[in-house]
CSV table of C-alpha atoms in Angstrom, one decimal:
chain,number,residue,atom,x,y,z
C,1,MET,CA,7.8,29.9,-4.4
C,2,ASN,CA,10.2,27.7,-2.4
C,3,MET,CA,11.5,28.4,1.1
C,4,GLN,CA,14.9,29.8,0.1
C,5,LYS,CA,13.4,32.4,-2.3
C,6,THR,CA,10.9,33.4,0.4
C,7,PHE,CA,13.5,34.0,3.0
C,8,LEU,CA,15.7,35.8,0.5
C,9,ILE,CA,12.9,38.3,-0.3
C,10,TYR,CA,12.0,38.7,3.4
C,11,PHE,CA,15.5,39.3,4.6
C,12,SER,CA,16.5,41.6,1.7
C,13,SER,CA,13.4,43.8,2.4
C,14,PHE,CA,14.0,43.7,6.1
C,15,SER,CA,17.7,44.6,5.8
C,16,LEU,CA,16.9,47.5,3.5
C,17,VAL,CA,14.3,48.9,5.9
C,18,ILE,CA,16.7,48.6,8.8
C,19,ALA,CA,19.5,50.3,6.8
C,20,ILE,CA,17.2,53.2,5.9
C,21,PHE,CA,15.9,53.5,9.5
C,22,VAL,CA,19.5,53.5,11.0
C,23,SER,CA,20.7,56.0,8.4
C,24,ALA,CA,17.8,58.4,9.2
C,25,ILE,CA,18.5,58.2,12.9
C,26,TYR,CA,22.3,58.8,12.3
C,27,ILE,CA,21.6,61.8,10.1
C,28,GLN,CA,19.2,63.2,12.6
C,29,ALA,CA,21.5,62.7,15.6
C,30,VAL,CA,24.7,64.1,13.9
C,31,LYS,CA,22.9,67.0,12.3
C,32,ILE,CA,24.6,66.7,8.9
C,33,ASP,CA,23.4,67.8,5.5
C,34,TRP,CA,21.7,64.5,4.6
C,35,TYR,CA,21.2,65.5,1.0
C,36,ASN,CA,24.9,66.0,0.4
C,37,ALA,CA,25.8,63.0,2.5
C,38,LEU,CA,23.6,60.6,0.6
C,39,PHE,CA,23.9,61.8,-3.0
C,40,PHE,CA,27.4,63.5,-3.3
C,41,LYS,CA,29.6,61.6,-0.8
C,42,GLN,CA,31.0,58.3,-2.0
C,43,ILE,CA,32.1,55.0,-0.6
C,44,PHE,CA,34.3,53.0,-3.0
C,45,LEU,CA,33.4,55.4,-5.7
C,46,ILE,CA,29.7,54.6,-5.2
C,47,PRO,CA,27.2,57.2,-3.9
C,48,VAL,CA,26.3,56.6,-0.2
C,49,PHE,CA,22.6,55.9,-0.8
C,50,VAL,CA,23.4,53.4,-3.6
C,51,PHE,CA,26.0,51.7,-1.3
C,52,ILE,CA,23.5,51.4,1.5
C,53,ILE,CA,20.9,49.8,-0.8
C,54,ILE,CA,23.3,47.4,-2.4
C,55,THR,CA,24.9,46.4,1.0
C,56,SER,CA,21.5,45.9,2.6
C,57,ILE,CA,20.3,43.7,-0.3
C,58,ILE,CA,23.5,41.6,-0.3
C,59,ILE,CA,23.3,41.1,3.5
C,60,GLY,CA,19.6,40.1,3.1
C,61,ILE,CA,20.3,37.7,0.3
C,62,VAL,CA,23.1,36.0,2.2
C,63,CYS,CA,21.1,35.7,5.4
C,64,GLY,CA,18.0,34.6,3.5
C,65,LEU,CA,19.9,31.9,1.6
C,66,VAL,CA,21.7,30.5,4.7
C,67,ILE,CA,18.6,30.5,7.0
C,68,GLY,CA,16.4,29.2,4.1
C,69,TYR,CA,18.8,26.4,3.5
C,70,LEU,CA,19.0,25.4,7.1
C,71,MET,CA,15.2,25.5,7.5
C,72,LYS,CA,14.8,23.5,4.3
C,73,LYS,CA,17.2,20.8,5.6
C,74,LYS,CA,15.4,20.7,9.0
C,75,LEU,CA,12.0,20.3,7.3
C,76,GLU,CA,13.3,17.6,5.0
C,77,GLU,CA,14.4,15.7,8.2
C,78,VAL,CA,11.0,16.1,9.7
C,79,GLU,CA,9.3,15.0,6.5
C,80,SER,CA,11.6,11.9,6.4
C,81,HIS,CA,10.5,10.9,9.9
C,82,LEU,CA,6.9,11.7,9.0
C,83,ILE,CA,7.1,9.2,6.2
C,84,ASP,CA,8.6,6.6,8.6
C,85,LEU,CA,5.6,7.3,10.9
C,86,GLU,CA,3.2,6.8,8.0
C,87,LYS,CA,4.8,3.4,7.3
C,88,GLY,CA,4.6,2.5,11.0
C,89,GLU,CA,8.5,2.5,11.3
C,90,PHE,CA,9.2,5.6,13.4
C,91,ASP,CA,11.5,5.0,16.4
C,92,LEU,CA,12.5,8.0,18.5
C,93,ALA,CA,15.6,6.1,19.8
C,94,LYS,CA,17.0,6.1,16.3
C,95,VAL,CA,16.5,9.8,15.8
C,96,PRO,CA,19.7,11.9,16.4
C,97,ALA,CA,19.6,14.3,19.4
C,98,GLU,CA,17.7,17.4,18.4
C,99,LYS,CA,19.0,20.8,19.4
C,100,LEU,CA,15.8,22.7,18.6
C,101,PRO,CA,13.3,22.2,21.4
C,102,GLU,CA,10.3,22.8,19.1
C,103,VAL,CA,11.4,20.0,16.7
C,104,SER,CA,12.3,17.7,19.7
C,105,ILE,CA,8.7,18.1,21.0
C,106,LEU,CA,7.4,17.3,17.5
C,107,TYR,CA,9.4,14.0,17.4
C,108,GLU,CA,8.1,13.1,20.8
C,109,ARG,CA,4.5,13.5,19.5
C,110,PHE,CA,5.5,11.4,16.5
C,111,GLN,CA,6.6,8.7,18.9
C,112,ARG,CA,3.3,8.9,20.9
C,113,ILE,CA,1.4,8.5,17.6
C,114,GLN,CA,3.6,5.5,16.6
C,115,ASN,CA,2.9,3.9,20.0
C,116,ARG,CA,-0.8,4.3,19.7
C,117,PHE,CA,-0.7,2.8,16.2
C,118,ASP,CA,1.3,-0.2,17.5
C,119,GLU,CA,-1.3,-0.6,20.3
C,120,GLN,CA,-4.2,-0.5,17.8
C,121,VAL,CA,-2.5,-3.0,15.5
C,122,LYS,CA,-1.7,-5.3,18.5
C,123,ALA,CA,-5.4,-5.0,19.6
C,124,SER,CA,-6.6,-5.9,16.1
C,125,GLN,CA,-4.2,-8.9,16.0
C,126,LYS,CA,-5.3,-10.0,19.4
C,127,LEU,CA,-8.9,-9.8,18.3
C,128,ALA,CA,-8.1,-11.9,15.2
C,129,ASN,CA,-6.3,-14.4,17.4
C,130,GLU,CA,-9.3,-14.7,19.7
C,131,ARG,CA,-11.6,-15.2,16.8
C,132,ALA,CA,-9.3,-18.1,15.6
C,133,ASP,CA,-10.2,-19.9,18.9
C,134,TRP,CA,-13.9,-20.2,18.2
C,135,ASN,CA,-15.6,-23.2,19.7
C,136,GLU,CA,-16.9,-26.1,17.7
C,137,SER,CA,-20.5,-24.8,17.3
C,138,MET,CA,-19.3,-21.5,15.9
C,139,LYS,CA,-17.1,-23.4,13.4
C,140,GLN,CA,-20.1,-25.5,12.3
C,141,GLU,CA,-22.1,-22.3,11.8
C,142,VAL,CA,-19.4,-20.8,9.6
C,143,LEU,CA,-19.0,-24.0,7.7
C,144,SER,CA,-22.8,-24.0,7.1
C,145,GLN,CA,-22.6,-20.5,5.8
C,146,GLU,CA,-19.7,-21.4,3.5
C,147,ARG,CA,-21.7,-24.4,2.1
C,148,ASN,CA,-24.7,-22.2,1.4
C,149,ARG,CA,-22.5,-19.7,-0.4
C,150,LEU,CA,-20.8,-22.4,-2.4
C,151,ALA,CA,-24.2,-23.8,-3.4
C,152,ARG,CA,-25.3,-20.3,-4.6
C,153,GLU,CA,-22.1,-19.9,-6.6
C,154,LEU,CA,-22.4,-23.4,-8.1
C,155,HIS,CA,-25.9,-22.5,-9.2
C,156,ASP,CA,-25.0,-19.1,-10.5
C,157,SER,CA,-21.9,-20.1,-12.4
C,158,VAL,CA,-21.1,-23.8,-13.0
C,159,SER,CA,-24.7,-24.9,-13.3
C,160,GLN,CA,-25.6,-22.3,-15.9
C,161,GLN,CA,-22.4,-22.9,-17.9
C,162,LEU,CA,-23.1,-26.6,-18.1
C,163,PHE,CA,-26.7,-26.0,-19.0
C,164,ALA,CA,-25.5,-23.7,-21.9
C,165,ALA,CA,-23.0,-26.4,-23.1
C,166,THR,CA,-25.8,-29.0,-23.0
C,167,MET,CA,-28.1,-26.8,-25.1
C,168,LEU,CA,-25.4,-26.3,-27.6
C,169,LEU,CA,-24.7,-30.0,-27.9
C,170,SER,CA,-28.4,-30.7,-28.2
C,171,ALA,CA,-28.7,-28.2,-31.1
C,172,ILE,CA,-25.7,-29.8,-32.9
C,173,ASN,CA,-27.3,-33.3,-32.5
C,174,GLN,CA,-30.7,-32.2,-33.7
C,175,ASN,CA,-29.3,-30.5,-36.9
C,176,PRO,CA,-30.0,-32.9,-39.8
C,177,ASN,CA,-27.6,-31.2,-42.2
C,178,PRO,CA,-24.8,-29.8,-40.1
C,179,ASP,CA,-22.4,-27.4,-41.7
C,180,ALA,CA,-18.8,-28.4,-40.9
C,181,ASN,CA,-17.5,-24.9,-40.2
C,182,ILE,CA,-20.5,-24.0,-38.0
C,183,THR,CA,-20.2,-27.3,-36.1
C,184,VAL,CA,-16.5,-26.7,-35.4
C,185,LYS,CA,-17.2,-23.3,-34.1
C,186,GLN,CA,-20.0,-24.6,-31.9
C,187,MET,CA,-17.8,-27.4,-30.5
C,188,LYS,CA,-15.0,-24.9,-29.7
C,189,LEU,CA,-17.6,-22.8,-27.9
C,190,VAL,CA,-18.7,-25.9,-25.9
C,191,GLU,CA,-15.1,-26.6,-25.1
C,192,GLU,CA,-14.5,-23.1,-23.8
C,193,ILE,CA,-17.6,-23.3,-21.6
C,194,ILE,CA,-16.6,-26.6,-20.2
C,195,ASN,CA,-13.0,-25.3,-19.5
C,196,GLU,CA,-14.4,-22.3,-17.8
C,197,SER,CA,-16.7,-24.5,-15.7
C,198,GLN,CA,-13.8,-26.6,-14.7
C,199,SER,CA,-11.8,-23.6,-13.6
C,200,GLU,CA,-14.8,-22.4,-11.6
C,201,MET,CA,-15.1,-25.8,-9.9
C,202,ARG,CA,-11.4,-25.9,-9.0
C,203,ALA,CA,-11.6,-22.4,-7.6
C,204,LEU,CA,-14.7,-23.3,-5.5
C,205,LEU,CA,-12.9,-26.5,-4.2
C,206,LEU,CA,-10.3,-24.2,-2.6
C,207,HIS,CA,-13.1,-23.0,-0.3
C,208,LEU,CA,-13.8,-26.5,0.9
C,209,ARG,CA,-10.4,-26.7,2.5
C,210,PRO,CA,-10.3,-26.0,6.3
C,211,ILE,CA,-11.1,-22.4,7.2
C,212,GLN,CA,-8.2,-22.5,9.6
C,213,LEU,CA,-4.7,-24.2,9.4
C,214,GLU,CA,-5.7,-26.6,12.1
C,215,GLY,CA,-2.4,-27.1,13.8
C,216,LYS,CA,-0.1,-26.5,10.8
C,217,SER,CA,2.2,-23.6,10.3
C,218,LEU,CA,1.4,-21.0,7.7
C,219,LYS,CA,4.4,-22.1,5.7
C,220,LYS,CA,3.4,-25.8,5.7
C,221,GLY,CA,-0.3,-25.1,4.9
C,222,ALA,CA,0.6,-22.7,2.1
C,223,GLU,CA,3.1,-25.1,0.5
C,224,GLU,CA,0.6,-28.0,0.7
C,225,LEU,CA,-2.0,-25.8,-1.0
C,226,LEU,CA,0.5,-24.8,-3.8
C,227,HIS,CA,1.7,-28.4,-4.3
C,228,GLU,CA,-1.9,-29.5,-4.8
C,229,LEU,CA,-2.5,-26.7,-7.3
C,230,THR,CA,0.6,-27.6,-9.4
C,231,ALA,CA,-0.4,-31.3,-9.4
C,232,LYS,CA,-4.0,-30.7,-10.6
C,233,LEU,CA,-3.8,-27.6,-12.8
C,234,PRO,CA,-1.9,-26.6,-15.9
C,235,LEU,CA,-1.1,-23.3,-14.2
C,236,LYS,CA,2.6,-22.8,-13.6
C,237,VAL,CA,3.1,-21.7,-10.0
C,238,THR,CA,6.3,-20.5,-8.4
C,239,TRP,CA,6.7,-19.5,-4.8
C,240,LYS,CA,9.0,-18.3,-2.0
C,241,ILE,CA,7.7,-18.8,1.5
C,242,GLU,CA,9.6,-18.0,4.7
C,243,ASN,CA,8.8,-19.5,8.1
C,244,VAL,CA,7.5,-16.3,9.7
C,245,LYS,CA,6.4,-16.5,13.4
C,246,LEU,CA,3.0,-15.0,13.7
C,247,ASP,CA,-0.1,-15.2,16.0
C,248,LYS,CA,-2.5,-18.0,15.0
C,249,GLY,CA,-5.2,-15.5,14.1
C,250,VAL,CA,-2.9,-13.6,11.8
C,251,GLU,CA,-1.8,-16.8,10.1
C,252,ASP,CA,-5.4,-17.9,9.5
C,253,HIS,CA,-6.3,-14.6,8.0
C,254,LEU,CA,-3.2,-14.6,5.7
C,255,PHE,CA,-4.0,-18.2,4.7
C,256,ARG,CA,-7.6,-17.3,3.8
C,257,ILE,CA,-6.3,-14.2,1.9
C,258,MET,CA,-4.0,-16.5,-0.1
C,259,GLN,CA,-6.9,-18.9,-0.8
C,260,GLU,CA,-9.2,-16.1,-1.9
C,261,SER,CA,-6.5,-14.6,-4.2
C,262,ILE,CA,-5.7,-17.9,-5.8
C,263,SER,CA,-9.5,-18.6,-6.3
C,264,ASN,CA,-9.9,-15.2,-8.0
C,265,THR,CA,-7.0,-16.0,-10.3
C,266,LEU,CA,-8.4,-19.4,-11.3
C,267,ARG,CA,-11.9,-18.0,-11.8
C,268,HIS,CA,-11.3,-14.8,-13.6
C,269,ALA,CA,-7.7,-14.2,-14.6
C,270,LYS,CA,-7.2,-16.9,-17.3
C,271,ALA,CA,-3.5,-16.8,-16.3
C,272,SER,CA,-0.8,-19.2,-17.4
C,273,THR,CA,1.7,-18.4,-14.5
C,274,MET,CA,1.3,-17.3,-11.0
C,275,GLU,CA,4.0,-16.2,-8.4
C,276,LEU,CA,3.5,-16.2,-4.6
C,277,LEU,CA,5.8,-14.5,-2.1
C,278,LEU,CA,5.5,-14.7,1.7
C,279,ILE,CA,8.4,-13.2,3.5
C,280,LYS,CA,9.4,-11.1,6.6
C,281,LEU,CA,10.4,-7.6,5.6
C,282,GLU,CA,11.8,-5.6,8.5
C,283,GLN,CA,8.8,-5.2,10.9
C,284,PHE,CA,6.3,-6.5,8.4
C,285,VAL,CA,5.2,-9.8,6.8
C,286,LEU,CA,4.6,-9.4,3.1
C,287,LEU,CA,2.2,-11.5,1.1
C,288,LYS,CA,2.4,-10.9,-2.7
C,289,ILE,CA,0.6,-12.8,-5.4
C,290,ILE,CA,1.2,-12.0,-9.1
C,291,ASP,CA,-0.4,-13.5,-12.2
C,292,ASP,CA,-0.1,-12.9,-16.0
C,293,GLY,CA,-3.8,-13.1,-16.7
C,294,ILE,CA,-6.2,-10.8,-18.5
C,295,GLY,CA,-6.2,-8.2,-15.7
C,296,PHE,CA,-8.9,-5.5,-15.4
C,297,GLU,CA,-9.4,-1.8,-15.2
C,298,MET,CA,-9.0,-0.7,-11.6
C,299,GLY,CA,-11.9,1.7,-11.6
C,300,LYS,CA,-14.5,-0.8,-12.8
C,301,GLU,CA,-16.8,-3.2,-10.9
C,302,LYS,CA,-14.3,-6.1,-10.7
C,303,ALA,CA,-12.0,-4.1,-8.5
C,304,GLY,CA,-14.7,-4.1,-5.8
C,305,SER,CA,-15.9,-7.6,-6.4
C,306,TYR,CA,-16.9,-10.0,-3.6
C,307,GLY,CA,-13.5,-11.8,-3.4
C,308,LEU,CA,-11.4,-8.7,-3.4
C,309,GLN,CA,-13.6,-7.1,-0.8
C,310,ASN,CA,-13.1,-10.2,1.4
C,311,ILE,CA,-9.3,-9.7,1.0
C,312,ARG,CA,-9.5,-6.1,2.0
C,313,GLU,CA,-11.6,-6.8,5.0
C,314,ARG,CA,-9.4,-9.7,6.2
C,315,ALA,CA,-6.3,-7.5,5.8
C,316,ALA,CA,-7.9,-4.7,7.8
C,317,GLU,CA,-8.9,-7.0,10.6
C,318,ILE,CA,-5.2,-7.8,11.4
C,319,GLY,CA,-4.0,-4.2,10.9
C,320,GLY,CA,-2.7,-4.8,7.4
C,321,THR,CA,-2.8,-2.8,4.2
C,322,ILE,CA,-3.5,-4.0,0.7
C,323,LYS,CA,-2.0,-2.6,-2.5
C,324,MET,CA,-3.5,-3.9,-5.8
C,325,ILE,CA,-2.3,-3.2,-9.4
C,326,SER,CA,-4.0,-4.5,-12.5
C,327,LEU,CA,-4.0,-3.6,-16.1
C,328,PRO,CA,-6.0,-5.1,-19.0
C,329,THR,CA,-3.9,-7.9,-20.7
C,330,LYS,CA,-1.0,-7.2,-18.2
C,331,GLY,CA,-2.1,-9.3,-15.2
C,332,THR,CA,-2.8,-8.5,-11.6
C,333,SER,CA,-0.6,-8.0,-8.5
C,334,ILE,CA,-2.0,-8.1,-4.9
C,335,GLU,CA,0.3,-7.1,-2.1
C,336,VAL,CA,-0.7,-7.4,1.6
C,337,ARG,CA,1.5,-6.0,4.4
C,338,VAL,CA,0.8,-6.8,8.0
C,339,PRO,CA,2.9,-5.3,10.9
C,340,ILE,CA,4.6,-7.7,13.2
C,341,ILE,CA,4.0,-6.5,16.8
C,342,LYS,CA,6.4,-7.8,19.4
C,343,GLU,CA,5.6,-8.1,23.1
C,344,LYS,CA,7.4,-5.6,25.3
C,345,ASP,CA,9.5,-8.3,27.0
C,346,GLU,CA,10.3,-10.0,23.7
C,347,VAL,CA,13.6,-9.3,22.0
C,348,VAL,CA,13.2,-7.8,18.5
């Protein structure tokens, strides 16, 4: 039951009770024959008791509709500001002056929540920025871990794929009376395995690039990476990258998210085209990567794979959110939004 119907019923019932109560007091005070007054006297050719009931219900309906409508509009305004708060975009200065003190207090609490959210995001980004300033020994440790991880992935993927291709070729060579059709199928399978290994290698090579941008802007580093991809891969890549001013730690995290997303596309998507978008959107920086690959079912294991888990963790470390959509045969879209927190003395 919606709000207007609820108020309509409440006020109609209340008006009827009040009308009956007032009528009873009037009859008792004036000492008239209440039976004749209610059932035989008429107002506008309608018996008095019927007139009282109809009038009470009409007054209740009108009051219920009006008050219900006003309350509904007020709650819709509150809901709209609550949605802004959820997005991290609530600003009390932009809210019109509120006449109801209860609602005004509610908006002030919204603003306190927004301020706390901004402080937490700022602290997260500050922490990410400090982590970007690691000393040389820490960088060497991270690089060592990356090398070990790449070695494991090479052994688990490329090495086994090449071994399988070698075994197939060996079987073909050792067959004294090869059947043409079977040989063609086996050669196509070898070709597929080698192509898959090549994609794995290219994806892994992305991780050999610097972990940080090392003095370059995010725009320049991203464009160099994408130019290199288009020069070496048959994948068609389009992009739009704006020069967004961010803290160094935030830039490094976004660059690594970009690398991880592209790596996942090369290794798993079997895509022919990929689109990358990096823009400033109001108080957020938006990174969006779309491919037309094979996609996957969101509820299955791939949705929580190592690469995607890394992306989620990196986004969370800088106060960002991630939205991923994928459908089998329809491709995958990954969208990362990171708030841009300004210093108090900085002009927005």
